[in-house]
PDB file of C-alpha atoms in Angstrom:
ATOM      1  CA  MET A   1     -35.162 200.955  65.992  1.00  0.00           C
ATOM      2  CA  ALA A   2     -37.628 198.796  67.918  1.00  0.00           C
ATOM      3  CA  THR A   3     -36.188 196.790  71.063  1.00  0.00           C
ATOM      4  CA  TYR A   4     -36.816 193.061  71.345  1.00  0.00           C
ATOM      5  CA  SER A   5     -39.192 191.799  74.043  1.00  0.00           C
ATOM      6  CA  HIS A   6     -39.283 188.191  73.713  1.00  0.00           C
ATOM      7  CA  LEU A   7     -36.219 186.170  72.807  1.00  0.00           C
ATOM      8  CA  LEU A   8     -36.173 182.461  71.709  1.00  0.00           C
ATOM      9  CA  ILE A   9     -32.748 180.615  72.191  1.00  0.00           C
ATOM     10  CA  GLY A  10     -32.400 177.359  70.243  1.00  0.00           C
ATOM     11  CA  LEU A  11     -29.667 175.234  71.420  1.00  0.00           C
ATOM     12  CA  ASP A  12     -28.308 171.934  70.409  1.00  0.00           C
ATOM     13  CA  LEU A  13     -26.941 171.334  73.775  1.00  0.00           C
ATOM     14  CA  SER A  14     -23.378 170.702  72.585  1.00  0.00           C
ATOM     15  CA  PRO A  15     -20.511 172.104  74.547  1.00  0.00           C
ATOM     16  CA  GLU A  16     -20.701 175.139  72.101  1.00  0.00           C
ATOM     17  CA  SER A  17     -24.130 175.919  73.307  1.00  0.00           C
ATOM     18  CA  GLN A  18     -22.371 177.938  76.061  1.00  0.00           C
ATOM     19  CA  GLN A  19     -20.940 180.432  73.531  1.00  0.00           C
ATOM     20  CA  VAL A  20     -24.596 181.086  72.456  1.00  0.00           C
ATOM     21  CA  VAL A  21     -25.519 181.533  76.198  1.00  0.00           C
ATOM     22  CA  ASP A  22     -22.587 183.820  76.890  1.00  0.00           C
ATOM     23  CA  ARG A  23     -23.541 186.089  73.837  1.00  0.00           C
ATOM     24  CA  VAL A  24     -27.014 186.456  75.044  1.00  0.00           C
ATOM     25  CA  LYS A  25     -25.744 187.512  78.542  1.00  0.00           C
ATOM     26  CA  GLN A  26     -23.396 190.056  76.802  1.00  0.00           C
ATOM     27  CA  LEU A  27     -26.276 191.542  74.559  1.00  0.00           C
ATOM     28  CA  PHE A  28     -29.367 191.314  76.893  1.00  0.00           C
ATOM     29  CA  ALA A  29     -28.050 191.246  80.551  1.00  0.00           C
ATOM     30  CA  ASP A  30     -29.306 194.916  81.062  1.00  0.00           C
ATOM     31  CA  ARG A  31     -32.338 194.653  79.030  1.00  0.00           C
ATOM     32  CA  ASP A  32     -35.908 193.960  80.359  1.00  0.00           C
ATOM     33  CA  VAL A  33     -36.754 191.091  77.935  1.00  0.00           C
ATOM     34  CA  LYS A  34     -38.594 187.572  78.155  1.00  0.00           C
ATOM     35  CA  ILE A  35     -36.127 184.916  77.319  1.00  0.00           C
ATOM     36  CA  SER A  36     -37.377 181.293  76.190  1.00  0.00           C
ATOM     37  CA  ILE A  37     -35.067 178.583  75.635  1.00  0.00           C
ATOM     38  CA  CYS A  38     -35.459 175.371  73.631  1.00  0.00           C
ATOM     39  CA  HIS A  39     -33.838 172.268  72.476  1.00  0.00           C
ATOM     40  CA  ILE A  40     -35.330 170.296  69.714  1.00  0.00           C
ATOM     41  CA  LEU A  41     -35.079 166.507  69.700  1.00  0.00           C
ATOM     42  CA  GLU A  42     -35.680 164.621  66.506  1.00  0.00           C
ATOM     43  CA  PRO A  43     -37.829 161.749  67.324  1.00  0.00           C
ATOM     44  CA  LEU A  44     -36.449 158.349  67.298  1.00  0.00           C
ATOM     45  CA  ALA A  45     -39.054 156.024  65.331  1.00  0.00           C
ATOM     46  CA  PHE A  46     -39.549 152.531  65.712  1.00  0.00           C
ATOM     47  CA  THR A  47     -36.649 150.794  63.872  1.00  0.00           C
ATOM     48  CA  TYR A  48     -36.894 147.337  62.361  1.00  0.00           C
ATOM     49  CA  GLY A  49     -34.164 144.691  62.467  1.00  0.00           C
ATOM     50  CA  GLY A  50     -35.553 142.067  60.046  1.00  0.00           C
ATOM     51  CA  ASP A  51     -38.856 140.996  61.158  1.00  0.00           C
ATOM     52  CA  ILE A  52     -38.646 142.087  64.748  1.00  0.00           C
ATOM     53  CA  PRO A  53     -39.641 145.720  65.731  1.00  0.00           C
ATOM     54  CA  VAL A  54     -37.350 147.356  68.300  1.00  0.00           C
ATOM     55  CA  ASP A  55     -39.238 149.773  70.510  1.00  0.00           C
ATOM     56  CA  LEU A  56     -36.964 152.867  71.248  1.00  0.00           C
ATOM     57  CA  SER A  57     -39.381 154.585  73.595  1.00  0.00           C
ATOM     58  CA  ASP A  58     -37.440 154.173  76.587  1.00  0.00           C
ATOM     59  CA  VAL A  59     -34.155 155.499  74.877  1.00  0.00           C
ATOM     60  CA  GLN A  60     -36.426 158.617  73.760  1.00  0.00           C
ATOM     61  CA  VAL A  61     -37.428 159.301  77.404  1.00  0.00           C
ATOM     62  CA  GLN A  62     -33.865 159.085  78.398  1.00  0.00           C
ATOM     63  CA  LEU A  63     -32.732 161.434  75.854  1.00  0.00           C
ATOM     64  CA  GLU A  64     -35.279 163.921  76.688  1.00  0.00           C
ATOM     65  CA  ASP A  65     -34.474 163.554  80.561  1.00  0.00           C
ATOM     66  CA  GLN A  66     -30.747 164.325  79.651  1.00  0.00           C
ATOM     67  CA  ALA A  67     -31.751 167.214  77.440  1.00  0.00           C
ATOM     68  CA  ARG A  68     -34.032 168.623  80.101  1.00  0.00           C
ATOM     69  CA  THR A  69     -31.176 168.442  82.803  1.00  0.00           C
ATOM     70  CA  ARG A  70     -28.770 170.224  80.284  1.00  0.00           C
ATOM     71  CA  LEU A  71     -31.043 172.777  79.196  1.00  0.00           C
ATOM     72  CA  ALA A  72     -32.051 173.587  82.768  1.00  0.00           C
ATOM     73  CA  ALA A  73     -28.212 174.126  83.681  1.00  0.00           C
ATOM     74  CA  LEU A  74     -27.911 176.500  80.733  1.00  0.00           C
ATOM     75  CA  ALA A  75     -31.223 178.292  81.499  1.00  0.00           C
ATOM     76  CA  GLU A  76     -30.330 178.928  85.162  1.00  0.00           C
ATOM     77  CA  GLN A  77     -27.419 181.170  83.781  1.00  0.00           C
ATOM     78  CA  LEU A  78     -29.932 183.434  82.324  1.00  0.00           C
ATOM     79  CA  ALA A  79     -32.466 183.067  85.130  1.00  0.00           C
ATOM     80  CA  ILE A  80     -34.924 181.525  82.761  1.00  0.00           C
ATOM     81  CA  PRO A  81     -38.095 179.900  84.634  1.00  0.00           C
ATOM     82  CA  GLU A  82     -38.895 176.297  84.216  1.00  0.00           C
ATOM     83  CA  GLU A  83     -42.056 177.312  82.285  1.00  0.00           C
ATOM     84  CA  ASP A  84     -40.058 179.001  79.539  1.00  0.00           C
ATOM     85  CA  GLN A  85     -37.725 175.922  79.138  1.00  0.00           C
ATOM     86  CA  HIS A  86     -38.827 173.730  76.128  1.00  0.00           C
ATOM     87  CA  ILE A  87     -37.954 170.172  75.079  1.00  0.00           C
ATOM     88  CA  VAL A  88     -39.778 169.590  71.808  1.00  0.00           C
ATOM     89  CA  LEU A  89     -39.791 166.623  69.578  1.00  0.00           C
ATOM     90  CA  GLY A  90     -39.691 167.502  65.882  1.00  0.00           C
ATOM     91  CA  GLN A  91     -37.382 169.024  63.141  1.00  0.00           C
ATOM     92  CA  PRO A  92     -35.481 171.699  64.617  1.00  0.00           C
ATOM     93  CA  ALA A  93     -35.859 174.564  62.297  1.00  0.00           C
ATOM     94  CA  ASN A  94     -39.527 173.918  61.788  1.00  0.00           C
ATOM     95  CA  GLU A  95     -40.259 173.779  65.541  1.00  0.00           C
ATOM     96  CA  MET A  96     -38.202 176.841  66.337  1.00  0.00           C
ATOM     97  CA  ARG A  97     -40.308 178.931  63.615  1.00  0.00           C
ATOM     98  CA  ARG A  98     -43.579 177.344  64.998  1.00  0.00           C
ATOM     99  CA  MET A  99     -42.677 178.256  68.599  1.00  0.00           C
ATOM    100  CA  ALA A 100     -41.638 181.796  67.572  1.00  0.00           C
ATOM    101  CA  LYS A 101     -45.177 182.400  65.883  1.00  0.00           C
ATOM    102  CA  GLU A 102     -47.135 180.873  68.774  1.00  0.00           C
ATOM    103  CA  GLU A 103     -45.133 182.478  71.588  1.00  0.00           C
ATOM    104  CA  ASP A 104     -44.904 186.075  69.964  1.00  0.00           C
ATOM    105  CA  VAL A 105     -41.077 185.761  69.732  1.00  0.00           C
ATOM    106  CA  ASP A 106     -39.517 188.794  67.948  1.00  0.00           C
ATOM    107  CA  LEU A 107     -35.999 187.328  67.905  1.00  0.00           C
ATOM    108  CA  ILE A 108     -34.701 183.912  67.455  1.00  0.00           C
ATOM    109  CA  ILE A 109     -31.049 183.176  68.399  1.00  0.00           C
ATOM    110  CA  VAL A 110     -29.192 180.212  67.297  1.00  0.00           C
ATOM    111  CA  GLY A 111     -25.543 179.200  66.964  1.00  0.00           C
ATOM    112  CA  SER A 112     -23.871 178.885  63.685  1.00  0.00           C
ATOM    113  CA  HIS A 113     -20.824 177.071  62.889  1.00  0.00           C
ATOM    114  CA  GLY A 114     -20.143 179.008  59.640  1.00  0.00           C
ATOM    115  CA  ARG A 115     -20.471 176.136  57.255  1.00  0.00           C
ATOM    116  CA  HIS A 116     -20.092 176.858  53.693  1.00  0.00           C
ATOM    117  CA  GLY A 117     -20.447 174.804  50.408  1.00  0.00           C
ATOM    118  CA  LEU A 118     -21.985 171.360  50.700  1.00  0.00           C
ATOM    119  CA  ALA A 119     -21.951 171.394  54.536  1.00  0.00           C
ATOM    120  CA  LEU A 120     -24.133 174.433  54.488  1.00  0.00           C
ATOM    121  CA  ILE A 121     -26.657 173.039  51.970  1.00  0.00           C
ATOM    122  CA  PHE A 122     -26.952 169.708  53.693  1.00  0.00           C
ATOM    123  CA  GLY A 123     -27.209 170.737  57.305  1.00  0.00           C
ATOM    124  CA  SER A 124     -27.489 174.068  58.628  1.00  0.00           C
ATOM    125  CA  THR A 125     -30.229 174.505  61.281  1.00  0.00           C
ATOM    126  CA  SER A 126     -29.482 178.227  61.660  1.00  0.00           C
ATOM    127  CA  ASN A 127     -29.973 178.697  57.950  1.00  0.00           C
ATOM    128  CA  SER A 128     -33.006 176.666  57.809  1.00  0.00           C
ATOM    129  CA  VAL A 129     -34.492 178.726  60.763  1.00  0.00           C
ATOM    130  CA  LEU A 130     -33.675 181.901  59.020  1.00  0.00           C
ATOM    131  CA  HIS A 131     -35.654 181.146  55.906  1.00  0.00           C
ATOM    132  CA  GLY A 132     -39.268 181.309  56.647  1.00  0.00           C
ATOM    133  CA  ALA A 133     -38.826 182.711  60.303  1.00  0.00           C
ATOM    134  CA  PRO A 134     -41.656 185.181  61.511  1.00  0.00           C
ATOM    135  CA  CYS A 135     -39.052 187.386  63.229  1.00  0.00           C
ATOM    136  CA  ASP A 136     -35.400 188.400  63.261  1.00  0.00           C
ATOM    137  CA  VAL A 137     -32.777 185.772  63.636  1.00  0.00           C
ATOM    138  CA  LEU A 138     -29.533 186.294  65.292  1.00  0.00           C
ATOM    139  CA  ALA A 139     -26.914 183.607  64.508  1.00  0.00           C
ATOM    140  CA  VAL A 140     -23.998 183.421  66.984  1.00  0.00           C
ATOM    141  CA  ARG A 141     -20.842 182.373  65.181  1.00  0.00           C
ATOM    142  CA  ILE A 142     -19.485 179.565  67.135  1.00  0.00           C
ATOM    143  CA  ALA A 143     -15.813 179.523  67.625  1.00  0.00           C
ATOM    144  CA  GLU A 144     -14.097 176.282  66.466  1.00  0.00           C
ATOM    145  CA  ASP A 145     -11.316 175.087  68.525  1.00  0.00           C
ATOM    146  CA  ASP A 146      -8.209 174.658  66.479  1.00  0.00           C
TER     147      ASP A 146
END
C-alpha cells in the first residue's frame, strides 16, 4: 500500500475542528508528510435592502481575519508553516478539490457529522468533497456532545 505524502485538512473552524486535528496527530505524528490546512469561506456578496445596496466587504475582511487567527492556532498544533495555511473564498467542496489537484495532494481530511437522510442530501461538505475528489478522502467522524 502506498503511503501518503501530502495531506490537505479542510476545517470549518467550529469547536469540533479540534477532533479532526487530534485524529491527524494520531495517524500521522510519526510520518514524514507535508500537511496543508484550509478553511473555505463562502463569499458575502452585496446584499440589497430595498433600493440601497449594502457593502459587506468590511465584514468579509473581518471574517477572513478571524478565520486566519483560528486556523493558525490549529495549524500550530501540527507544525504547519504559514505558507501551507490557506483561507480561500468559494464553495468548500469545490475549493478543496481544486486545491488537491493544484497542490498534488494525495489525501484530503475533513470532519463528518454522520448526517443521514435529508440532512445528508442538503448539506454534507464531506460527502461533496468525496464525489469528484482527485485523491483519497478521510472523513473523521465528529463525536457529538450528548
